[in-house]
Amino acid sequence: MATPAARERDAVQRDLWRRTAEVAGRLNRAHGELVEIATQVIEGGHWGDSGFRSAEHYLVVRAGLSPAHARDVVAVAQRRVELPDARVALRRGRLSLDQVAVVAHHVPQSHQRSMTDLARHATVPQLRRAVSRHAFEVRANDGDERTQHEQAQDAALDALARSEQSRAEQRACARPQLSMHYDRDGRFHLRYSAPATIGALVEQAVKEAKDALFVSRAKRVASTGTQAGALTDATNGASTDRPSIDASGARTTEATAGRPSYADAIEEIANRSLASVGSASRSAHYRVYVHLSTDGAWSAVDTPSRCRWCSGSSPTACFSRCGRPTAGPSAWAATCESCRCGHVG
């Protein structure tokens, strides 16, 4: 005769078993709904409109799945017409996605019904061993039912082939996309994707801005002469590069002047766009303000940035003390006077 403690433990185990089965059934039905969504994504080629590499990549990003789990969902979705019994069992919560994925990856259509029945009574490892050791013989059955299945399969394969053929075209002609964000360290990130025709336009604009910076810096170095060039040591004739500061606040020398990057070209294009704004109110609306506190933290800002921020262009430095606007520190103004950037303290 069982003791009260044994009976209580048995009751807890039965309750856990029941609750596990209920949750597993809900999870299976949810996975079945996810397979239906994946089918629409694949058949409509919607994953290609958002910059994803594949339908699997779409599920990895949008559904938070692992790559292996995403491959299983896509495999089931692609064979949903060939595996009607497995698809229905998943949608009703009788089979898990892992069980149906084994059938989708390894079982031909002619054996899908028998293997679906086996999957109801086998674990995933048992099912994998069974399909890996069995040589399936594809049987051609006569009858209208087989003909209907073949027609449905052919229609699905044709639709999939058309989708695969037009997928590259859809991706190539998709509308331009641009995303911008700041990471947790405060660094700005920009990502842009566009059709080749628009990409060529953007590419040429960036190259032109880079070339313009190259020419501008080369002329500036040539015109400044010895003031921005090498200083001759009176004792040994050695020379050192003294850096000069351009209008954008960049520190340059003879060795580095005239070597802008494509990233510099993007900044140049942005400066041109803001400088071309004729309306004073519109220019003020899109001006970039750098808020600094007078408690001493501003001293960490390097000299080129100080000159750029107080030269009247964007960004512009704004000082505050105890949350209220105030004039900049005297040391800041002294720095601007030394570089003659036109700042009024």
mmCIF file of C-alpha atoms in Angstrom, residues 210 213-218 220-221 252-254 256-260:
data_model
loop_
_atom_site.group_PDB
_atom_site.id
_atom_site.type_symbol
_atom_site.label_atom_id
_atom_site.label_comp_id
_atom_site.label_asym_id
_atom_site.label_seq_id
_atom_site.Cartn_x
_atom_site.Cartn_y
_atom_site.Cartn_z
ATOM 1 C CA LYS A 210 36.082 63.142 -51.598
ATOM 2 C CA LEU A 213 38.204 67.645 -50.153
ATOM 3 C CA PHE A 214 41.461 66.358 -51.623
ATOM 4 C CA VAL A 215 41.855 69.416 -53.865
ATOM 5 C CA SER A 216 40.839 71.841 -51.108
ATOM 6 C CA ARG A 217 43.300 70.450 -48.592
ATOM 7 C CA ALA A 218 46.116 70.316 -51.143
ATOM 8 C CA ARG A 220 45.443 74.966 -48.374
ATOM 9 C CA VAL A 221 48.725 73.221 -47.585
ATOM 10 C CA THR A 252 46.260 68.146 -40.936
ATOM 11 C CA THR A 253 49.973 68.073 -41.737
ATOM 12 C CA GLU A 254 51.943 67.890 -44.961
ATOM 13 C CA THR A 256 48.305 63.721 -44.009
ATOM 14 C CA ALA A 257 46.774 66.694 -45.829
ATOM 15 C CA GLY A 258 44.800 65.916 -48.989
ATOM 16 C CA ARG A 259 43.979 62.348 -47.993
ATOM 17 C CA PRO A 260 40.265 62.375 -47.198
#
